[in-house]
CSV table of C-alpha atoms in Angstrom, one decimal:
chain,number,residue,atom,x,y,z
U,1,GLN,CA,-6.4,-44.1,-114.8
U,2,VAL,CA,-10.1,-45.4,-114.3
U,3,GLN,CA,-12.5,-44.5,-116.4
U,4,LEU,CA,-16.2,-45.4,-117.1
U,5,VAL,CA,-18.5,-43.9,-119.4
U,6,GLU,CA,-22.2,-44.3,-120.0
U,7,SER,CA,-24.0,-43.6,-123.4
U,8,GLY,CA,-27.3,-44.2,-125.0
U,9,GLY,CA,-29.5,-42.0,-122.7
U,10,GLY,CA,-32.5,-39.7,-124.5
U,11,LEU,CA,-35.6,-39.1,-125.0
U,12,VAL,CA,-38.2,-41.8,-125.2
U,13,GLN,CA,-42.0,-42.0,-124.9
U,14,PRO,CA,-43.6,-43.9,-122.2
U,15,GLY,CA,-43.7,-47.7,-123.3
U,16,GLY,CA,-40.6,-47.4,-125.4
U,17,SER,CA,-37.2,-48.6,-125.4
U,18,LEU,CA,-33.5,-47.7,-124.5
U,19,ARG,CA,-30.0,-49.6,-124.1
U,20,LEU,CA,-27.8,-47.9,-122.0
U,21,SER,CA,-24.1,-48.9,-122.5
U,22,CYS,CA,-21.1,-48.5,-119.8
U,23,ALA,CA,-17.7,-48.8,-121.3
U,24,ALA,CA,-14.8,-49.1,-118.6
U,25,SER,CA,-11.1,-48.5,-118.9
U,26,GLY,CA,-8.0,-48.4,-116.8
U,27,ILE,CA,-9.7,-52.1,-114.8
U,28,SER,CA,-9.5,-55.1,-114.9
U,29,PHE,CA,-13.4,-55.7,-115.8
U,30,SER,CA,-13.6,-59.4,-115.4
U,31,LEU,CA,-13.3,-59.1,-111.6
U,32,TYR,CA,-15.6,-56.3,-110.8
U,33,ASN,CA,-19.4,-56.1,-109.8
U,34,MET,CA,-21.1,-54.0,-111.9
U,35,GLY,CA,-24.0,-51.9,-111.1
U,36,TRP,CA,-26.7,-49.4,-112.6
U,37,TYR,CA,-27.8,-46.7,-110.5
U,38,ARG,CA,-30.1,-43.7,-110.9
U,39,GLN,CA,-30.9,-40.2,-109.8
U,40,ALA,CA,-33.7,-38.2,-110.3
U,41,PRO,CA,-34.3,-34.8,-109.1
U,42,GLY,CA,-34.6,-33.8,-105.8
U,43,GLN,CA,-34.7,-37.8,-105.0
U,44,GLN,CA,-31.4,-40.2,-103.6
U,45,ARG,CA,-29.1,-42.4,-106.2
U,46,GLU,CA,-30.9,-45.4,-105.6
U,47,LEU,CA,-29.6,-48.9,-107.4
U,48,VAL,CA,-31.1,-50.3,-109.9
U,49,ALA,CA,-29.4,-53.7,-110.9
U,50,VAL,CA,-26.2,-55.0,-110.4
U,51,ILE,CA,-24.4,-58.2,-112.2
U,52,THR,CA,-21.4,-59.9,-110.2
U,53,ARG,CA,-18.2,-60.8,-111.4
U,54,GLY,CA,-19.7,-64.6,-111.6
U,55,GLY,CA,-22.7,-62.9,-113.6
U,56,SER,CA,-25.1,-63.4,-111.1
U,57,THR,CA,-28.2,-60.6,-111.2
U,58,ASN,CA,-30.4,-58.6,-109.3
U,59,TYR,CA,-32.6,-55.9,-110.0
U,60,ALA,CA,-34.9,-53.2,-107.9
U,61,ASP,CA,-38.6,-54.3,-107.8
U,62,SER,CA,-39.3,-51.3,-109.4
U,63,VAL,CA,-38.0,-52.6,-112.9
U,64,LYS,CA,-38.2,-56.1,-112.3
U,65,GLY,CA,-39.5,-57.7,-115.3
U,66,ARG,CA,-38.8,-54.8,-117.7
U,67,PHE,CA,-35.5,-54.2,-117.2
U,68,THR,CA,-32.3,-56.4,-118.7
U,69,ILE,CA,-28.7,-56.1,-117.1
U,70,SER,CA,-25.6,-57.7,-118.9
U,71,ARG,CA,-21.8,-57.8,-119.5
U,72,ASP,CA,-19.5,-58.2,-122.3
U,73,ASN,CA,-16.3,-59.1,-120.6
U,74,ALA,CA,-14.1,-58.9,-123.4
U,75,LYS,CA,-15.4,-55.7,-124.2
U,76,ASN,CA,-15.0,-54.4,-121.2
U,77,THR,CA,-18.9,-53.0,-121.4
U,78,MET,CA,-21.8,-53.4,-119.4
U,79,TYR,CA,-25.4,-53.1,-120.3
U,80,LEU,CA,-28.9,-52.1,-119.4
U,81,GLN,CA,-31.5,-52.9,-122.1
U,82,MET,CA,-34.7,-51.0,-120.7
U,83,ASN,CA,-38.3,-51.7,-121.9
U,84,SER,CA,-41.9,-50.8,-121.4
U,85,LEU,CA,-39.9,-47.6,-119.8
U,86,LYS,CA,-42.3,-45.4,-117.6
U,87,PRO,CA,-42.2,-41.9,-116.8
U,88,GLU,CA,-40.9,-42.8,-113.5
U,89,ASP,CA,-38.0,-44.1,-114.7
U,90,THR,CA,-36.7,-40.7,-115.6
U,91,ALA,CA,-33.5,-39.7,-114.4
U,92,VAL,CA,-29.2,-39.7,-114.7
U,93,TYR,CA,-28.4,-43.3,-115.2
U,94,TYR,CA,-24.8,-44.2,-113.6
U,95,CYS,CA,-22.8,-47.0,-113.5
U,96,GLN,CA,-20.6,-48.3,-110.8
U,97,ALA,CA,-17.4,-50.5,-110.9
U,98,THR,CA,-16.6,-52.4,-107.3
U,99,PHE,CA,-14.0,-54.2,-106.2
U,100,ALA,CA,-11.5,-52.9,-103.7
U,101,LYS,CA,-13.6,-49.6,-104.0
U,102,ALA,CA,-15.5,-48.2,-106.2
U,103,TYR,CA,-15.8,-46.2,-109.1
U,104,TRP,CA,-18.8,-44.3,-110.7
U,105,GLY,CA,-19.4,-42.8,-114.4
U,106,GLN,CA,-20.7,-39.3,-115.3
U,107,GLY,CA,-24.2,-40.6,-115.4
U,108,THR,CA,-26.8,-40.6,-118.6
U,109,GLN,CA,-29.9,-38.6,-118.4
U,110,VAL,CA,-32.9,-40.8,-119.8
U,111,THR,CA,-35.9,-38.8,-120.4
U,112,VAL,CA,-39.4,-41.1,-120.5
U,113,SER,CA,-42.2,-38.8,-121.3
U,114,SER,CA,-45.3,-37.7,-124.2
């Protein structure tokens, strides 16, 4: 059974930092391209960042220079380091694993507010 479990979300003030984790089980993690997506209330889910199985990364323009995606294949875990957070980063953050098909986690809430 495939499971993707996000953690690390919470409430943070503008300018603060959070690190999200996505722990995967039931898949050969190193074969999968991984990604972070987010969905704010009333908005469509959008891509935040992706990291390929080879380690290449790509970011949404809105987070470039502030967020860093990484993965640890030995721990079957992907990370998203989020710095200089803004209120517009408030959303539910989801991780996705893609190989032959896509799997999603349940999401973790990130709220940026003073």
